[in-house]
Amino acid sequence: MEKLLIKGGNRLCGEVTVSGAKNAAVAILPACLLVNDVCRIENLPDIKDVKLYLKILEELNAEVRYIDKNTVEINCTNVSSYVPRGDLTRRMRGSSYLMGALLGRFSCFSVDPPGGCDFGTRPIDQHIKAFEALGTDVDTSRGIINGKAEHLKGGHIFFDVVTVGATVNAMLAAACADGMTVIENAAKEPHIVDLANFLNNMGANIRGAGTDTIKIKGTKNLHGGTYPIIPDQIEAGTFMIAAAATRGDVVLRNVIPRHLEIISTKLIETGVKVSEGEDSVRVWVEDGTVFRRINFSAMPYPGFPTDMQPQLVTFLTTIEGTSTAREGVWENRFRYVNELKRMGANIRVEGKLAIIDGVKTLMGAHVKATDLRAGAAMIIAGLMAEGTTEITDIYHIDRGYENFEEKFVKIGGNIQRVQVVDDSGE
Ligand code: EPU
C-alpha cells in the first residue's frame, strides 16, 4: 500500500501539460469493439482505469499494441465473446459501456453491474430504457445484466434525467443498429462529443453531439483509423484550483479553454486571475488579493462539473465569509467533507448543500481519499495547509490522474509517495 505525504505552504508556479481525458478514454476504448480493423488511439491517459479497460478488451481477445505510453493500437477483429470478465468489470464504472458496445457488435451482452466511486445509488434504469428502445430485451434478475436483441434497430430515446453513461451507451448501440436513432435530453459533456467524433472518424453517422438531441444513422461498416483523445477537463480544472488555492501562477498546456469556462468564471468571481490562450490557460493570484466568498451548484455540462465540486469546496475553506456548494448531480458527494474537517475546515452539510465558513488556514492531518476527485481535493488541501498531510487510499487517485504528484512536484508542490508498512499483523 502507498500513501502521499504533503508539506503545505509552497506556491505552485510553472507549467503543466494536461493529459488525455479519462472519461473520454473509457468511452472510446469500448467503442473499438464496433470496428473490425485497427483503431489507433493517441493522447490516451496512462492511468489505472485505462490499463484495466485494455486488459478487459484483451481478455475478450482484442489485440492491443502499445506504440508508446499514450498511444495504442487496438484490433477487435477476433473478438467473439460478449461476456467480459466480471472480476475486472466490477472495478470501474466505465465498464458499463461494454453493454452498448457489445450490443452494437453482437446484438447481445452479458455484463456484471459496474463498480466505480460511491456517491450513493447509481441506477442504470436509463441505460436499460435506451437498449429497450432499440429492440433489446434486458434481464437483471440474476445479478448479471443480460441483453439480447433479435433485431437491433434504431429508436426514439427520451432520457428522464441527463445522464452521461446512458447517453454513451445509447450512442454505442445505435451506431451499428439498423436505421435512425434519436436521443433526446442527451448529456452534452465534452467526452460525449469526443465519442461522437471518434465514431464518425471511423465511418459512423452521428449528428448533434454536444446538444440536447443526438441523431444517429446506424451503419455496420465502421473502419479503422487514428484518433487523439481530448485533453482532460477535470485534470486541467484541478490544477487551476490548486494554483489558486496556493496563491500561485500556473500555465496549463494542452487544454481546450472552452471546456474550462465555467471553472474560470467561478475562480474569477473569487478574485483569482485567469487568462486564456489558444490551447492554454494561465491562473494566478495577484499580491494583496482579497478573496470573495461565492455560491455554486454542480450541474451537468455546461454547468459547473460535479467532478470539480470537492476541489472548489476545498479552495473555499479558507476564503473569509460563508460560501455554499450545491451538489446537483449525485445523491451523496460530500463524504470527503469529514476529511477536510480533520484539517480544520468549517463545513456543514445539509442534504445536497454544503455551507462553508472560511477559516484562516487548514492544518496538516491524516486523511483519506474517499474517492477519485475527493483524493484530488485532499492533495489541494495538503498543499494549502500548515504542516504535513498524510493521504491514504490513494489507489482512487491513481485510477484517474496521470503522473499526478510528479506534475505537482514540477511546479513546486512538496509531495512524496511512500510505502505504508502493514503492521496490522495480517
Ligand atoms: N442516473 C439515473 N439513471 C441512470 C443513469 C444515471 O438516475 O440510468 C442518474 C445518476 O444517479 C446521477 C445522474 O443520473 O444522479 C448522472 O449520472 P451519469 O449517468 O451522468 O453519471 P455516470 O455516467 O455514471 C459519469 C462520469 C462521472 C461523473 C458523471 C457526471 C464516467 C466514467 N463517469 O458518470 O465521473 O461524475 O458522469 O458528470 O464518465 C469521475 O470521473 O470522477 C466521475 C465520477
Tab-separated table of C-alpha atoms and ligand atoms in Angstrom:
chain	number	residue	atom	x	y	z
A	1	MET	CA	0.000	0.000	0.000
A	2	GLU	CA	1.117	3.540	-0.630
A	3	LYS	CA	0.315	6.958	0.780
A	4	LEU	CA	1.137	10.562	-0.053
A	5	LEU	CA	2.981	12.922	2.288
A	6	ILE	CA	2.462	16.604	1.542
A	7	LYS	CA	4.209	19.543	3.182
A	8	GLY	CA	1.978	22.546	2.627
A	9	GLY	CA	2.760	26.194	2.115
A	10	ASN	CA	4.516	26.292	-1.266
A	11	ARG	CA	3.094	28.477	-4.038
A	12	LEU	CA	2.631	26.434	-7.243
A	13	CYS	CA	4.356	28.179	-10.135
A	14	GLY	CA	5.240	26.925	-13.619
A	15	GLU	CA	3.706	24.917	-16.436
A	16	VAL	CA	1.711	21.680	-16.529
A	17	THR	CA	0.841	19.679	-19.641
A	18	VAL	CA	-2.598	18.182	-19.243
A	19	SER	CA	-3.147	14.511	-20.206
A	20	GLY	CA	-5.943	12.945	-22.255
A	21	ALA	CA	-9.420	12.791	-20.740
A	22	LYS	CA	-10.181	9.739	-18.591
A	23	ASN	CA	-13.914	9.824	-19.182
A	24	ALA	CA	-13.474	10.131	-22.949
A	25	ALA	CA	-10.938	7.281	-22.935
A	26	VAL	CA	-13.233	4.879	-21.091
A	27	ALA	CA	-15.962	5.537	-23.692
A	28	ILE	CA	-13.713	5.354	-26.757
A	29	LEU	CA	-11.904	2.132	-25.782
A	30	PRO	CA	-15.095	0.007	-25.783
A	31	ALA	CA	-16.189	1.780	-28.988
A	32	CYS	CA	-13.270	-0.030	-30.679
A	33	LEU	CA	-15.369	-3.215	-30.302
A	34	LEU	CA	-17.621	-1.855	-33.061
A	35	VAL	CA	-14.727	-1.773	-35.531
A	36	ASN	CA	-13.279	-4.823	-37.332
A	37	ASP	CA	-9.991	-3.111	-38.002
A	38	VAL	CA	-7.129	-1.281	-36.242
A	39	CYS	CA	-8.049	1.799	-34.194
A	40	ARG	CA	-5.036	3.853	-33.198
A	41	ILE	CA	-5.802	5.939	-30.123
A	42	GLU	CA	-3.499	8.835	-29.262
A	43	ASN	CA	-3.297	11.061	-26.175
A	44	LEU	CA	-4.581	8.146	-24.107
A	45	PRO	CA	-4.010	8.889	-20.403
A	46	ASP	CA	-1.600	6.491	-18.680
A	47	ILE	CA	-3.885	5.700	-15.717
A	48	LYS	CA	-5.186	2.586	-13.960
A	49	ASP	CA	-8.719	2.760	-15.418
A	50	VAL	CA	-7.302	2.776	-18.960
A	51	LYS	CA	-4.950	-0.138	-18.223
A	52	LEU	CA	-7.867	-2.058	-16.758
A	53	TYR	CA	-10.000	-1.347	-19.826
A	54	LEU	CA	-7.259	-2.558	-22.148
A	55	LYS	CA	-6.977	-5.711	-20.066
A	56	ILE	CA	-10.750	-6.284	-20.326
A	57	LEU	CA	-10.532	-5.915	-24.130
A	58	GLU	CA	-7.519	-8.257	-24.303
A	59	GLU	CA	-9.411	-10.856	-22.271
A	60	LEU	CA	-12.139	-10.640	-24.925
A	61	ASN	CA	-9.433	-11.489	-27.489
A	62	ALA	CA	-8.715	-7.984	-28.791
A	63	GLU	CA	-5.143	-7.329	-29.928
A	64	VAL	CA	-3.685	-4.400	-28.027
A	65	ARG	CA	-0.336	-2.957	-29.054
A	66	TYR	CA	1.312	-0.084	-27.182
A	67	ILE	CA	3.165	2.306	-29.520
A	68	ASP	CA	4.236	4.477	-26.575
A	69	LYS	CA	2.724	5.050	-23.146
A	70	ASN	CA	-0.005	7.328	-24.558
A	71	THR	CA	-0.661	5.645	-27.909
A	72	VAL	CA	-2.199	2.224	-28.513
A	73	GLU	CA	-3.420	0.265	-31.487
A	74	ILE	CA	-6.464	-1.901	-30.837
A	75	ASN	CA	-7.771	-4.521	-33.216
A	76	CYS	CA	-11.039	-6.159	-32.179
A	77	THR	CA	-11.476	-8.299	-35.320
A	78	ASN	CA	-11.035	-11.567	-33.399
A	79	VAL	CA	-13.349	-10.736	-30.514
A	80	SER	CA	-16.051	-13.384	-30.394
A	81	SER	CA	-17.275	-13.274	-26.784
A	82	TYR	CA	-19.967	-10.975	-25.416
A	83	VAL	CA	-19.169	-11.910	-21.792
A	84	PRO	CA	-16.376	-9.747	-20.316
A	85	ARG	CA	-14.626	-10.902	-17.125
A	86	GLY	CA	-16.751	-9.812	-14.169
A	87	ASP	CA	-13.861	-9.609	-11.697
A	88	LEU	CA	-12.356	-6.895	-13.954
A	89	THR	CA	-15.523	-5.028	-14.980
A	90	ARG	CA	-16.753	-4.735	-11.384
A	91	ARG	CA	-13.744	-2.494	-10.615
A	92	MET	CA	-14.819	0.521	-12.684
A	93	ARG	CA	-17.881	2.494	-13.752
A	94	GLY	CA	-16.910	2.896	-17.382
A	95	SER	CA	-17.217	-0.876	-17.842
A	96	SER	CA	-20.974	-0.284	-18.201
A	97	TYR	CA	-20.152	0.916	-21.745
A	98	LEU	CA	-19.364	-2.669	-22.676
A	99	MET	CA	-23.137	-3.220	-22.694
A	100	GLY	CA	-23.760	-0.732	-25.511
A	101	ALA	CA	-20.618	-1.691	-27.431
A	102	LEU	CA	-21.254	-5.456	-27.287
A	103	LEU	CA	-24.894	-4.895	-28.161
A	104	GLY	CA	-23.823	-2.890	-31.220
A	105	ARG	CA	-21.414	-5.629	-32.218
A	106	PHE	CA	-23.187	-8.902	-31.318
A	107	SER	CA	-26.775	-7.792	-30.594
A	108	CYS	CA	-26.286	-9.229	-27.099
A	109	PHE	CA	-24.237	-8.799	-23.921
A	110	SER	CA	-23.802	-10.345	-20.518
A	111	VAL	CA	-22.064	-7.919	-18.159
A	112	ASP	CA	-21.696	-7.651	-14.378
A	113	PRO	CA	-23.018	-4.486	-12.714
A	114	PRO	CA	-20.260	-1.840	-12.860
A	115	GLY	CA	-18.235	-0.524	-9.891
A	116	GLY	CA	-16.699	2.953	-9.534
A	117	CYS	CA	-16.846	5.725	-6.924
A	118	ASP	CA	-19.502	5.568	-4.206
A	119	PHE	CA	-21.820	8.600	-4.396
A	120	GLY	CA	-24.955	6.856	-3.129
A	121	THR	CA	-27.168	4.873	-5.504
A	122	ARG	CA	-26.039	4.799	-9.151
A	123	PRO	CA	-29.000	3.341	-11.059
A	124	ILE	CA	-28.862	2.091	-14.663
A	125	ASP	CA	-32.568	2.348	-15.478
A	126	GLN	CA	-31.923	4.904	-18.236
A	127	HIS	CA	-29.315	2.649	-19.877
A	128	ILE	CA	-31.885	-0.149	-19.937
A	129	LYS	CA	-34.563	2.204	-21.261
A	130	ALA	CA	-32.255	3.101	-24.165
A	131	PHE	CA	-31.463	-0.535	-25.006
A	132	GLU	CA	-35.160	-1.417	-24.913
A	133	ALA	CA	-35.944	1.469	-27.279
A	134	LEU	CA	-33.542	-0.199	-29.747
A	135	GLY	CA	-35.409	-3.516	-29.582
A	136	THR	CA	-33.405	-5.217	-26.808
A	137	ASP	CA	-34.740	-7.448	-24.036
A	138	VAL	CA	-32.828	-6.779	-20.824
A	139	ASP	CA	-32.817	-9.078	-17.796
A	140	THR	CA	-31.169	-8.095	-14.497
A	141	SER	CA	-32.817	-10.713	-12.306
A	142	ARG	CA	-29.754	-12.886	-11.613
A	143	GLY	CA	-27.207	-10.260	-10.590
A	144	ILE	CA	-25.797	-10.070	-14.134
A	145	ILE	CA	-27.140	-7.696	-16.780
A	146	ASN	CA	-28.107	-9.688	-19.872
A	147	GLY	CA	-29.303	-8.038	-23.066
A	148	LYS	CA	-30.413	-9.585	-26.351
A	149	ALA	CA	-31.913	-8.025	-29.481
A	150	GLU	CA	-33.458	-10.202	-32.199
A	151	HIS	CA	-33.143	-7.212	-34.480
A	152	LEU	CA	-31.165	-4.226	-33.173
A	153	LYS	CA	-32.967	-1.292	-34.737
A	154	GLY	CA	-32.957	2.483	-34.386
A	155	GLY	CA	-35.460	4.023	-31.979
A	156	HIS	CA	-36.566	7.134	-30.128
A	157	ILE	CA	-34.985	7.604	-26.686
A	158	PHE	CA	-36.048	10.323	-24.271
A	159	PHE	CA	-33.960	10.341	-21.099
A	160	ASP	CA	-35.784	11.221	-17.859
A	161	VAL	CA	-32.528	12.553	-16.368
A	162	VAL	CA	-29.448	13.933	-18.083
A	163	THR	CA	-27.029	11.025	-17.900
A	164	VAL	CA	-23.560	10.736	-19.379
A	165	GLY	CA	-23.411	6.947	-19.038
A	166	ALA	CA	-26.749	6.170	-20.663
A	167	THR	CA	-26.087	8.693	-23.462
A	168	VAL	CA	-22.768	6.938	-24.212
A	169	ASN	CA	-24.388	3.502	-24.150
A	170	ALA	CA	-27.227	4.619	-26.426
A	171	MET	CA	-24.711	6.081	-28.901
A	172	LEU	CA	-22.594	2.912	-28.920
A	173	ALA	CA	-25.551	0.608	-29.548
A	174	ALA	CA	-27.228	2.918	-32.073
A	175	ALA	CA	-24.050	3.491	-34.116
A	176	CYS	CA	-24.418	-0.029	-35.587
A	177	ALA	CA	-28.208	-0.506	-35.263
A	178	ASP	CA	-30.438	-0.752	-38.275
A	179	GLY	CA	-31.905	2.693	-39.072
A	180	MET	CA	-32.199	6.031	-37.309
A	181	THR	CA	-31.988	6.685	-33.550
A	182	VAL	CA	-32.919	9.973	-31.913
A	183	ILE	CA	-31.661	10.604	-28.367
A	184	GLU	CA	-33.398	13.457	-26.570
A	185	ASN	CA	-32.351	15.138	-23.308
A	186	ALA	CA	-28.854	13.824	-24.055
A	187	ALA	CA	-25.805	14.671	-21.932
A	188	LYS	CA	-23.601	17.369	-23.513
A	189	GLU	CA	-20.247	16.749	-21.771
A	190	PRO	CA	-17.058	17.176	-23.843
A	191	HIS	CA	-16.496	13.396	-23.727
A	192	ILE	CA	-19.889	12.813	-25.413
A	193	VAL	CA	-18.715	14.979	-28.305
A	194	ASP	CA	-15.351	13.214	-28.307
A	195	LEU	CA	-17.004	9.790	-28.573
A	196	ALA	CA	-19.166	11.031	-31.476
A	197	ASN	CA	-16.079	12.434	-33.214
A	198	PHE	CA	-14.233	9.140	-32.733
A	199	LEU	CA	-17.112	7.094	-34.143
A	200	ASN	CA	-17.658	9.498	-37.066
A	201	ASN	CA	-13.948	9.307	-37.796
A	202	MET	CA	-14.403	5.524	-38.099
A	203	GLY	CA	-17.366	5.911	-40.501
A	204	ALA	CA	-20.384	6.349	-38.189
A	205	ASN	CA	-23.090	8.922	-38.851
A	206	ILE	CA	-23.772	10.853	-35.612
A	207	ARG	CA	-25.064	14.431	-35.580
A	208	GLY	CA	-25.889	16.817	-32.752
A	209	ALA	CA	-23.485	15.553	-30.056
A	210	GLY	CA	-22.975	18.429	-27.599
A	211	THR	CA	-26.646	19.468	-27.918
A	212	ASP	CA	-29.788	18.042	-26.252
A	213	THR	CA	-30.672	15.970	-29.325
A	214	ILE	CA	-28.356	13.451	-30.946
A	215	LYS	CA	-29.318	11.766	-34.225
A	216	ILE	CA	-27.599	8.560	-35.279
A	217	LYS	CA	-27.983	6.723	-38.560
A	218	GLY	CA	-26.714	3.225	-37.898
A	219	THR	CA	-24.155	1.532	-40.100
A	220	LYS	CA	-22.373	-1.820	-39.926
A	221	ASN	CA	-19.434	-0.552	-41.960
A	222	LEU	CA	-17.116	1.081	-39.464
A	223	HIS	CA	-13.450	1.150	-40.427
A	224	GLY	CA	-10.158	1.698	-38.632
A	225	GLY	CA	-8.363	4.998	-38.203
A	226	THR	CA	-6.379	7.244	-35.879
A	227	TYR	CA	-7.941	9.395	-33.187
A	228	PRO	CA	-6.452	11.674	-30.482
A	229	ILE	CA	-8.431	11.923	-27.240
A	230	ILE	CA	-9.327	15.415	-25.980
A	231	PRO	CA	-7.471	16.917	-23.016
A	232	ASP	CA	-8.917	16.182	-19.579
A	233	GLN	CA	-11.222	18.994	-18.465
A	234	ILE	CA	-11.176	17.777	-14.869
A	235	GLU	CA	-7.407	17.373	-14.591
A	236	ALA	CA	-6.987	20.898	-16.002
A	237	GLY	CA	-9.606	22.256	-13.609
A	238	THR	CA	-7.943	20.503	-10.668
A	239	PHE	CA	-4.618	22.240	-11.403
A	240	MET	CA	-6.419	25.575	-11.929
A	241	ILE	CA	-7.884	25.350	-8.449
A	242	ALA	CA	-4.599	24.131	-6.946
A	243	ALA	CA	-2.859	27.187	-8.454
A	244	ALA	CA	-5.488	29.495	-6.963
A	245	ALA	CA	-5.509	27.715	-3.593
A	246	THR	CA	-1.734	28.073	-3.177
A	247	ARG	CA	-1.767	31.707	-4.390
A	248	GLY	CA	0.402	30.531	-7.298
A	249	ASP	CA	0.856	31.213	-11.012
A	250	VAL	CA	0.399	28.205	-13.304
A	251	VAL	CA	0.047	27.844	-17.068
A	252	LEU	CA	-1.823	24.744	-18.260
A	253	ARG	CA	-0.853	23.474	-21.699
A	254	ASN	CA	-2.824	21.113	-23.982
A	255	VAL	CA	-6.260	22.269	-22.848
A	256	ILE	CA	-9.464	23.335	-24.602
A	257	PRO	CA	-10.217	26.671	-22.858
A	258	ARG	CA	-13.926	26.489	-23.852
A	259	HIS	CA	-14.301	23.368	-21.689
A	260	LEU	CA	-12.873	25.285	-18.722
A	261	GLU	CA	-15.020	28.430	-18.984
A	262	ILE	CA	-17.323	27.691	-16.063
A	263	ILE	CA	-14.344	26.830	-13.830
A	264	SER	CA	-12.590	30.050	-14.875
A	265	THR	CA	-15.791	32.018	-14.205
A	266	LYS	CA	-16.112	30.749	-10.639
A	267	LEU	CA	-12.418	31.353	-9.919
A	268	ILE	CA	-12.640	34.907	-11.306
A	269	GLU	CA	-15.670	35.524	-9.047
A	270	THR	CA	-13.440	34.788	-6.038
A	271	GLY	CA	-10.778	37.259	-7.195
A	272	VAL	CA	-8.396	34.859	-8.987
A	273	LYS	CA	-6.962	35.953	-12.365
A	274	VAL	CA	-7.446	33.721	-15.416
A	275	SER	CA	-6.335	34.321	-18.992
A	276	GLU	CA	-6.888	32.063	-22.000
A	277	GLY	CA	-4.536	31.253	-24.872
A	278	GLU	CA	-5.451	29.150	-27.893
A	279	ASP	CA	-4.743	25.840	-26.152
A	280	SER	CA	-3.574	27.073	-22.756
A	281	VAL	CA	-4.918	28.747	-19.648
A	282	ARG	CA	-2.990	30.769	-17.059
A	283	VAL	CA	-4.270	31.003	-13.487
A	284	TRP	CA	-2.652	33.316	-10.964
A	285	VAL	CA	-3.252	35.299	-7.799
A	286	GLU	CA	-2.045	38.884	-7.526
A	287	ASP	CA	-0.337	40.128	-4.368
A	288	GLY	CA	-2.791	41.693	-1.946
A	289	THR	CA	-5.856	39.930	-3.438
A	290	VAL	CA	-8.797	39.975	-1.049
A	291	PHE	CA	-10.790	36.851	-1.956
A	292	ARG	CA	-14.562	36.926	-2.167
A	293	ARG	CA	-16.928	34.179	-0.958
A	294	ILE	CA	-19.091	32.531	-3.650
A	295	ASN	CA	-22.026	30.170	-4.111
A	296	PHE	CA	-22.052	27.471	-6.765
A	297	SER	CA	-24.064	24.482	-7.963
A	298	ALA	CA	-22.624	21.367	-9.599
A	299	MET	CA	-24.695	20.604	-12.711
A	300	PRO	CA	-24.457	18.658	-15.969
A	301	TYR	CA	-22.363	20.365	-18.700
A	302	PRO	CA	-22.203	23.272	-19.438
A	303	GLY	CA	-22.783	23.754	-15.710
A	304	PHE	CA	-20.037	23.522	-13.103
A	305	PRO	CA	-18.804	19.880	-13.190
A	306	THR	CA	-19.668	17.682	-10.233
A	307	ASP	CA	-16.195	16.144	-10.696
A	308	MET	CA	-14.731	19.545	-9.678
A	309	GLN	CA	-17.051	20.124	-6.710
A	310	PRO	CA	-14.713	18.715	-3.977
A	311	GLN	CA	-11.720	20.696	-5.303
A	312	LEU	CA	-13.603	24.022	-5.379
A	313	VAL	CA	-15.086	23.444	-1.906
A	314	THR	CA	-11.542	22.823	-0.636
A	315	PHE	CA	-10.349	26.162	-2.048
A	316	LEU	CA	-13.322	27.944	-0.436
A	317	THR	CA	-12.465	26.623	3.058
A	318	THR	CA	-10.010	29.486	3.641
A	319	ILE	CA	-11.927	32.313	1.972
A	320	GLU	CA	-13.419	34.670	4.540
A	321	GLY	CA	-17.212	34.601	4.820
A	322	THR	CA	-19.781	31.919	4.040
A	323	SER	CA	-19.726	30.150	0.675
A	324	THR	CA	-22.170	27.443	-0.416
A	325	ALA	CA	-21.895	24.454	-2.741
A	326	ARG	CA	-24.954	22.603	-4.030
A	327	GLU	CA	-24.467	19.113	-5.492
A	328	GLY	CA	-26.918	18.869	-8.375
A	329	VAL	CA	-25.893	15.513	-9.870
A	330	TRP	CA	-25.151	12.893	-7.208
A	331	GLU	CA	-27.149	11.800	-4.167
A	332	ASN	CA	-24.144	11.863	-1.810
A	333	ARG	CA	-20.921	13.501	-2.902
A	334	PHE	CA	-19.905	15.162	0.351
A	335	ARG	CA	-18.264	12.199	2.104
A	336	TYR	CA	-14.871	13.909	1.819
A	337	VAL	CA	-16.084	16.831	3.961
A	338	ASN	CA	-15.292	14.877	7.147
A	339	GLU	CA	-11.690	14.596	5.946
A	340	LEU	CA	-11.473	18.366	5.378
A	341	LYS	CA	-12.900	18.904	8.860
A	342	ARG	CA	-9.963	16.959	10.309
A	343	MET	CA	-7.785	19.651	8.759
A	344	GLY	CA	-9.734	22.410	10.494
A	345	ALA	CA	-12.276	23.286	7.785
A	346	ASN	CA	-15.617	24.599	8.985
A	347	ILE	CA	-18.239	22.957	6.744
A	348	ARG	CA	-21.809	21.923	7.472
A	349	VAL	CA	-23.632	19.562	5.112
A	350	GLU	CA	-27.424	19.813	4.849
A	351	GLY	CA	-28.600	17.246	2.311
A	352	LYS	CA	-27.183	18.321	-1.043
A	353	LEU	CA	-25.893	21.648	0.269
A	354	ALA	CA	-22.510	22.308	1.876
A	355	ILE	CA	-22.166	25.527	3.852
A	356	ILE	CA	-18.543	26.577	4.126
A	357	ASP	CA	-17.447	29.139	6.714
A	358	GLY	CA	-13.966	30.323	5.790
A	359	VAL	CA	-11.209	29.656	8.355
A	360	LYS	CA	-7.789	31.324	8.486
A	361	THR	CA	-5.827	28.245	7.498
A	362	LEU	CA	-6.042	24.460	7.175
A	363	MET	CA	-3.753	22.317	9.330
A	364	GLY	CA	-1.962	19.167	8.129
A	365	ALA	CA	-3.647	15.930	9.250
A	366	HIS	CA	-4.081	12.231	8.417
A	367	VAL	CA	-6.852	11.979	5.829
A	368	LYS	CA	-8.007	9.528	3.215
A	369	ALA	CA	-9.058	9.754	-0.406
A	370	THR	CA	-12.717	8.709	-0.157
A	371	ASP	CA	-12.984	8.618	-3.975
A	372	LEU	CA	-11.082	9.831	-7.042
A	373	ARG	CA	-11.931	13.556	-7.068
A	374	ALA	CA	-12.066	13.672	-3.270
A	375	GLY	CA	-8.466	12.418	-3.401
A	376	ALA	CA	-7.531	15.316	-5.694
A	377	ALA	CA	-9.212	17.666	-3.235
A	378	MET	CA	-7.137	16.203	-0.368
A	379	ILE	CA	-3.963	16.931	-2.318
A	380	ILE	CA	-5.073	20.547	-2.791
A	381	ALA	CA	-5.919	20.758	0.925
A	382	GLY	CA	-2.489	19.351	1.827
A	383	LEU	CA	-0.765	21.906	-0.400
A	384	MET	CA	-2.757	24.729	1.260
A	385	ALA	CA	-2.277	23.534	4.832
A	386	GLU	CA	0.287	24.383	7.504
A	387	GLY	CA	2.399	21.326	8.315
A	388	THR	CA	2.293	17.811	6.888
A	389	THR	CA	-0.731	15.970	5.499
A	390	GLU	CA	-0.824	12.203	5.003
A	391	ILE	CA	-3.270	10.858	2.438
A	392	THR	CA	-4.134	7.160	2.391
A	393	ASP	CA	-6.327	5.117	0.000
A	394	ILE	CA	-4.600	6.839	-2.905
A	395	TYR	CA	-5.443	3.994	-5.295
A	396	HIS	CA	-8.549	6.059	-6.065
A	397	ILE	CA	-6.327	8.894	-7.335
A	398	ASP	CA	-4.206	6.563	-9.487
A	399	ARG	CA	-7.343	5.397	-11.286
A	400	GLY	CA	-7.829	8.768	-12.937
A	401	TYR	CA	-4.796	11.092	-12.930
A	402	GLU	CA	-1.598	10.505	-14.922
A	403	ASN	CA	1.693	11.278	-13.102
A	404	PHE	CA	-0.279	13.416	-10.718
A	405	GLU	CA	2.216	14.025	-7.958
A	406	GLU	CA	5.120	14.377	-10.422
A	407	LYS	CA	3.199	17.182	-12.122
A	408	PHE	CA	2.668	18.923	-8.768
A	409	VAL	CA	6.322	18.476	-7.781
A	410	LYS	CA	7.438	20.063	-11.069
A	411	ILE	CA	5.570	23.269	-10.201
A	412	GLY	CA	6.806	23.410	-6.610
A	413	GLY	CA	4.497	21.123	-4.631
A	414	ASN	CA	6.195	19.215	-1.830
A	415	ILE	CA	4.654	15.749	-2.321
A	416	GLN	CA	6.180	12.341	-1.720
A	417	ARG	CA	4.743	8.881	-2.341
A	418	VAL	CA	5.795	6.411	0.333
A	419	GLN	CA	5.133	2.742	1.018
A	420	VAL	CA	2.940	2.002	4.014
A	421	VAL	CA	4.344	-0.794	6.134
A	422	ASP	CA	1.462	-3.054	7.133
A	423	ASP	CA	1.967	-3.559	10.885
A	424	SER	CA	-1.512	-4.958	11.491
A	425	GLY	CA	-0.089	-8.474	11.745
A	426	GLU	CA	-2.446	-9.689	8.988
B	1	EPU	N1	-28.858	8.260	-13.358
B	1	EPU	C1	-30.079	7.631	-13.252
B	1	EPU	N2	-30.300	6.530	-14.033
B	1	EPU	C2	-29.381	6.052	-14.908
B	1	EPU	C3	-28.128	6.698	-15.012
B	1	EPU	C4	-27.898	7.814	-14.215
B	1	EPU	O1	-30.935	8.039	-12.486
B	1	EPU	O2	-29.668	5.057	-15.587
B	1	EPU	C5	-28.597	9.447	-12.519
B	1	EPU	C6	-27.422	9.226	-11.546
B	1	EPU	O3	-27.847	8.578	-10.373
B	1	EPU	C7	-26.937	10.637	-11.326
B	1	EPU	C8	-27.211	11.332	-12.668
B	1	EPU	O4	-28.153	10.497	-13.362
B	1	EPU	O5	-27.725	11.252	-10.337
B	1	EPU	C9	-25.998	11.480	-13.565
B	1	EPU	O6	-25.338	10.224	-13.730
B	1	EPU	P1	-24.468	9.902	-15.042
B	1	EPU	O7	-25.065	8.737	-15.712
B	1	EPU	O8	-24.307	11.170	-15.829
B	1	EPU	O9	-23.075	9.501	-14.412
B	1	EPU	P2	-22.075	8.352	-14.891
B	1	EPU	O10	-22.161	8.207	-16.350
B	1	EPU	O11	-22.244	7.172	-14.026
B	1	EPU	C10	-20.101	9.971	-15.422
B	1	EPU	C11	-18.671	10.083	-15.016
B	1	EPU	C12	-18.584	10.586	-13.582
B	1	EPU	C13	-19.313	11.925	-13.472
B	1	EPU	C14	-20.740	11.812	-14.011
B	1	EPU	C15	-21.463	13.150	-14.078
B	1	EPU	C16	-17.576	8.389	-16.319
B	1	EPU	C17	-16.924	7.057	-16.354
B	1	EPU	N3	-18.038	8.778	-15.143
B	1	EPU	O12	-20.687	9.029	-14.535
B	1	EPU	O13	-17.199	10.807	-13.353
B	1	EPU	O14	-19.373	12.335	-12.120
B	1	EPU	O15	-20.727	11.249	-15.346
B	1	EPU	O16	-20.761	14.048	-14.876
B	1	EPU	O17	-17.649	9.083	-17.323
B	1	EPU	C18	-15.198	10.866	-12.124
B	1	EPU	O18	-14.596	10.956	-13.198
B	1	EPU	O19	-14.668	11.057	-11.007
B	1	EPU	C19	-16.632	10.536	-12.155
B	1	EPU	C20	-17.265	10.060	-11.100
